[in-house]
Every structure is written in structure tokens, then in C-alpha cells.
Short mmCIF file of C-alpha atoms and ligand atoms in Angstrom, two decimals:
data_model
loop_
_atom_site.label_atom_id
_atom_site.label_comp_id
_atom_site.label_asym_id
_atom_site.label_seq_id
_atom_site.Cartn_x
_atom_site.Cartn_y
_atom_site.Cartn_z
CA VAL Y 24 0.00 0.00 0.00
CA SER Y 25 1.46 3.31 -1.05
CA ALA Y 26 1.89 6.13 1.46
CA HIS Y 27 0.29 8.74 -0.71
CA GLY Y 28 -3.16 9.15 -2.09
CA ALA Y 29 -4.78 7.31 0.85
CA ALA Y 30 -8.01 8.73 2.18
CA LEU Y 31 -11.08 7.88 4.21
CA THR Y 32 -14.44 9.40 3.29
CA VAL Y 33 -17.32 9.19 5.75
CA HIS Y 34 -20.79 10.62 6.03
CA ILE Y 35 -21.40 12.37 9.36
CA PRO Y 36 -25.10 13.04 10.03
CA ASP Y 37 -24.85 15.56 12.88
CA ALA Y 38 -22.61 17.69 15.10
CA ALA Y 39 -22.25 14.95 17.73
CA GLY Y 40 -20.93 12.63 15.04
CA GLN Y 41 -18.56 15.34 13.86
CA ALA Y 42 -17.11 15.63 17.38
CA ALA Y 43 -16.95 11.82 17.62
CA LEU Y 44 -14.84 11.71 14.46
CA GLY Y 45 -12.51 14.24 16.09
CA ALA Y 46 -12.31 12.03 19.17
CA ALA Y 47 -11.51 8.97 17.04
CA LEU Y 48 -8.79 11.00 15.37
CA ALA Y 49 -7.39 11.89 18.80
CA GLN Y 50 -7.13 8.19 19.61
CA SER Y 51 -5.36 7.53 16.32
CA LEU Y 52 -2.64 10.17 16.68
CA GLU Y 53 0.89 9.59 17.75
CA GLY Y 54 3.19 12.51 18.47
CA GLY Y 55 3.04 15.81 16.69
CA LEU Y 56 1.11 16.25 13.50
CA SER Y 57 -0.08 19.08 11.31
CA ILE Y 58 -3.73 18.81 10.28
CA HIS Y 59 -5.41 21.12 7.78
CA LEU Y 60 -9.21 21.48 7.82
CA VAL Y 61 -10.79 22.72 4.60
CA GLY Y 62 -14.46 23.58 4.17
CA ASP Y 63 -16.90 26.48 3.88
CA LEU Y 64 -18.06 28.59 6.81
CA GLY Y 65 -20.22 26.39 9.01
CA ALA Y 66 -18.91 23.15 7.52
CA GLY Y 67 -17.97 21.76 10.93
CA LYS Y 68 -14.21 22.36 11.17
CA THR Y 69 -14.31 23.78 14.69
CA THR Y 70 -16.75 21.09 15.83
CA LEU Y 71 -14.32 18.39 14.72
CA CYS Y 72 -11.41 20.19 16.42
CA ARG Y 73 -13.48 20.51 19.59
CA GLY Y 74 -14.07 16.74 19.68
CA LEU Y 75 -10.38 16.14 19.13
CA ILE Y 76 -9.13 18.63 21.73
CA CYS Y 77 -11.59 17.45 24.40
CA ALA Y 78 -10.73 13.80 23.73
CA LEU Y 79 -7.09 14.64 24.44
CA GLY Y 80 -8.11 15.80 27.91
CA HIS Y 81 -9.18 19.44 27.65
CA ALA Y 82 -12.07 20.24 29.97
CA GLY Y 83 -13.87 23.46 29.13
CA PRO Y 84 -14.83 25.36 26.04
CA VAL Y 85 -13.01 25.24 22.71
CA LYS Y 86 -13.52 28.66 21.23
CA SER Y 87 -13.17 29.34 17.55
CA PRO Y 88 -9.85 31.21 17.17
CA THR Y 89 -11.31 33.39 14.44
CA TYR Y 90 -10.26 36.65 16.06
CA THR Y 91 -7.15 35.50 17.92
CA LEU Y 92 -5.83 33.44 14.95
CA VAL Y 93 -4.57 30.79 17.38
CA GLU Y 94 -5.59 29.18 20.67
CA THR Y 95 -3.10 26.98 22.51
CA TYR Y 96 -4.01 24.06 24.76
CA SER Y 97 -1.22 22.79 26.97
CA LEU Y 98 -2.53 19.43 28.16
CA ASP Y 99 -0.87 16.59 30.06
CA THR Y 100 -1.12 14.43 26.95
CA ALA Y 101 -0.50 16.97 24.22
CA LEU Y 102 0.45 20.50 23.23
CA ILE Y 103 -2.15 21.71 20.75
CA HIS Y 104 -2.20 24.87 18.62
CA HIS Y 105 -5.58 25.52 16.98
CA PHE Y 106 -5.42 28.09 14.19
CA ASP Y 107 -8.25 29.74 12.27
CA LEU Y 108 -6.85 31.80 9.41
CA TYR Y 109 -10.20 33.04 8.07
CA ARG Y 110 -9.41 36.64 8.94
CA LEU Y 111 -5.81 36.55 7.87
CA VAL Y 112 -5.20 39.33 5.35
CA ASP Y 113 -1.59 38.65 4.49
CA PRO Y 114 0.22 35.32 5.10
CA ALA Y 115 3.22 37.37 6.22
CA GLU Y 116 1.25 38.08 9.43
CA LEU Y 117 1.88 34.47 10.34
CA GLU Y 118 5.61 35.00 10.22
CA ASP Y 119 5.19 37.95 12.59
CA LEU Y 120 3.38 35.56 14.95
CA GLY Y 121 6.48 33.36 15.03
CA LEU Y 122 4.87 30.60 13.03
CA ARG Y 123 7.84 28.23 13.16
CA ASP Y 124 7.65 27.98 16.94
CA TYR Y 125 4.15 26.54 16.73
CA PHE Y 126 5.35 23.69 14.57
CA SER Y 127 7.93 22.52 17.11
CA ALA Y 128 8.50 18.78 17.43
CA GLY Y 129 5.67 17.01 19.18
CA ALA Y 130 3.06 19.75 18.91
CA LEU Y 131 -0.31 18.98 17.35
CA VAL Y 132 -1.27 21.80 15.00
CA LEU Y 133 -4.83 22.17 13.71
CA VAL Y 134 -5.41 24.75 10.98
CA GLU Y 135 -8.81 25.95 9.76
CA TRP Y 136 -8.68 27.91 6.46
CA PRO Y 137 -5.13 26.75 5.69
CA GLU Y 138 -5.47 28.09 2.12
CA ARG Y 139 -5.29 31.64 3.57
CA GLY Y 140 -1.90 30.86 5.09
CA ALA Y 141 -0.31 29.52 1.93
CA PRO Y 142 2.54 29.67 1.04
CA VAL Y 143 3.91 30.42 4.51
CA LEU Y 144 2.22 27.50 6.27
CA PRO Y 145 4.18 24.22 6.57
CA ALA Y 146 2.81 21.21 4.70
CA ALA Y 147 0.12 19.11 6.40
CA ASP Y 148 0.32 15.46 7.47
CA LEU Y 149 -3.44 15.10 7.17
CA ALA Y 150 -5.84 17.14 5.08
CA ILE Y 151 -9.48 17.02 6.19
CA THR Y 152 -12.04 18.25 3.71
CA ILE Y 153 -15.62 18.83 4.85
CA ALA Y 154 -18.49 19.31 2.40
CA TYR Y 155 -22.19 19.89 2.95
CA ALA Y 156 -24.24 16.78 2.24
CA GLU Y 157 -27.99 16.31 1.97
CA MET Y 158 -28.12 15.25 5.63
CA GLY Y 159 -25.05 16.33 7.57
CA ARG Y 160 -21.59 16.44 6.06
CA ARG Y 161 -19.25 14.39 3.93
CA VAL Y 162 -15.79 14.33 5.51
CA THR Y 163 -12.64 13.16 3.75
CA VAL Y 164 -9.46 12.55 5.72
CA ALA Y 165 -6.47 12.32 3.39
CA ALA Y 166 -2.93 11.40 4.38
CA THR Y 167 -0.27 13.67 2.95
CA SER Y 168 2.79 12.25 4.76
CA ASP Y 169 3.95 8.94 6.25
CA ALA Y 170 3.00 10.08 9.76
CA GLY Y 171 -0.39 11.06 8.42
CA ARG Y 172 -0.81 7.66 6.79
CA LEU Y 173 -0.16 5.86 10.09
CA THR Y 174 -2.78 7.97 11.80
CA LEU Y 175 -5.21 7.42 8.93
CA GLN Y 176 -4.80 3.63 9.10
CA ARG Y 177 -5.61 3.66 12.80
CA LEU Y 178 -8.55 5.96 12.23
CA CYS Y 179 -9.95 3.63 9.57
CA ALA Y 180 -9.66 0.65 11.89
CA LEU Y 181 -11.33 2.57 14.72
CA TRP Y 182 -14.08 4.13 12.70
CA SER Y 183 -15.31 1.32 10.53
CA GLY Y 184 -12.76 -1.43 10.29
CA ALA Y 185 -12.25 -0.02 6.81
CA GLU Y 186 -9.08 0.14 4.78
CA PRO Y 187 -8.23 3.59 3.41
CA GLN Y 188 -9.44 3.99 -0.15
CA MET Y 189 -6.68 4.57 -2.62
CA GLY Y 190 -6.52 7.31 -5.17
CA VAL Y 191 -9.26 9.49 -3.72
N1 ADP F 202 -21.66 16.63 10.54
C1 ADP F 202 -22.50 17.63 10.86
N2 ADP F 202 -23.80 17.57 10.50
C2 ADP F 202 -24.66 18.59 10.78
N3 ADP F 202 -24.30 19.73 11.42
C3 ADP F 202 -23.01 19.85 11.80
C4 ADP F 202 -22.05 18.83 11.55
N4 ADP F 202 -20.86 19.24 12.04
C5 ADP F 202 -21.06 20.46 12.57
N5 ADP F 202 -22.33 20.85 12.44
C6 ADP F 202 -22.92 22.15 12.84
O1 ADP F 202 -22.53 23.13 11.90
C7 ADP F 202 -22.39 24.41 12.52
C8 ADP F 202 -21.06 25.04 12.22
O2 ADP F 202 -20.02 24.26 12.76
P1 ADP F 202 -18.55 24.82 12.98
O3 ADP F 202 -17.77 23.68 13.51
O4 ADP F 202 -18.56 26.07 13.76
O5 ADP F 202 -18.11 25.14 11.46
P2 ADP F 202 -16.78 25.81 10.90
O6 ADP F 202 -15.74 25.81 11.96
O7 ADP F 202 -16.40 24.95 9.72
O8 ADP F 202 -17.17 27.19 10.43
C9 ADP F 202 -22.60 24.17 14.01
O9 ADP F 202 -23.93 24.54 14.32
C10 ADP F 202 -22.40 22.68 14.16
O10 ADP F 202 -23.14 22.16 15.25
MG1 MG F 203 -14.43 27.33 12.60
#
């Protein structure tokens, strides 16, 4: 099985399911990873992140970092940086923020609206794409590195016992 082009696509009927997918992803992670979340306003990016962050041990609210650009969660089990770049005007702003420091070894980095941070943003290990479906959302989790592929394989086993589909 090749490391690239592997992806899992699932239909998620409601917000609780969206958070549950985030929690399953949390269980599948090992070490630091960079995860990009792509989808329209209201697609469910923050909901998925919330499920993930809470499953890693955060108790309390997970606010959308729309205005702050980034929220950091320093947990016993993980260091998480949750970005929302929707309001980013110029990717150079990210360099002023000290972007490199956020991608230190071991940190889990979640990025909503990653396209607004290109080309300054480091490459992702997993790219999550969320689209509106007739009932709920269609979510695709694609591996874009070897570390991402490992996580994806575990996620597939957890979620459905499925193998990642190739060439999606
Ligand atoms: N799979 C889903 N099906 C139906 N509604 C969802 C789903 N995931 C999230 N939602 C709802 O969509 C709305 C927007 O979610 P949010 O996570 O804030 O989106 P985003 O961060 O992509 O803008 C919320 O009301 C949330 O409860
Ligand atoms: Mg959001």
C-alpha cells in the first residue's frame, strides 16, 4: 500500500458525530502532526477540532480562534495549537506571529482555512475536507505524509474497520 493518495471518506449526520470523528482521530494520533481542515463557513471544522481537543483531555470550552488566529491548549497528553486563518489578510502576518515555533517537534497543529496561510504554512500530514451533504456532512481525511498515513490507518480501523481507499 502506497503512502500517498490514501483517504477515508465518511458521512457524518450531525454535530455529535462530527465531534466523535474528532475524538476517534485523537485516539489515532501519535506525536506531533499538522492537520489542515478545509471547508466552507459552518462546515464543521471547529466542531471536529473541539471533539479532538476534548478527547485529548481538555475540559472546558473550545472557542473558535477566528479573532485571535490561534488558541493553545497545553494538556498533560499533548500540546495543541488551533489556528483559524479566516481573517488573515496577508500570510506574512503568520511569520510575525512566530509561526515556526508553533510547529515545534511534538506539537499537534490544527489549521482551519489553511489556504489563507499559503505559502507560509508548513505542509500538512493530514488534510481534512468537509463538504455539505444532503443530511449532515461528507468528511474526507487524506494522508499527505507517512505520519499522516499511520494515523489514517488507525482511524480507519477505529471508525469502521475499513481500509483507506486509494486514489481518492
Ligand atoms: N456533521 C454535521 N452535520 C450537521 N451539522 C453539523 C455537523 N458538524 C457540525 N455541524 C454544525 O454546523 C455548525 C457550524 O459548525 P462549525 O464547527 O462552527 O463550522 P466551521 O468551523 O467549519 O465554520 C454548528 O452549528 C455545528 O453544530
Ligand atoms: Mg471554525
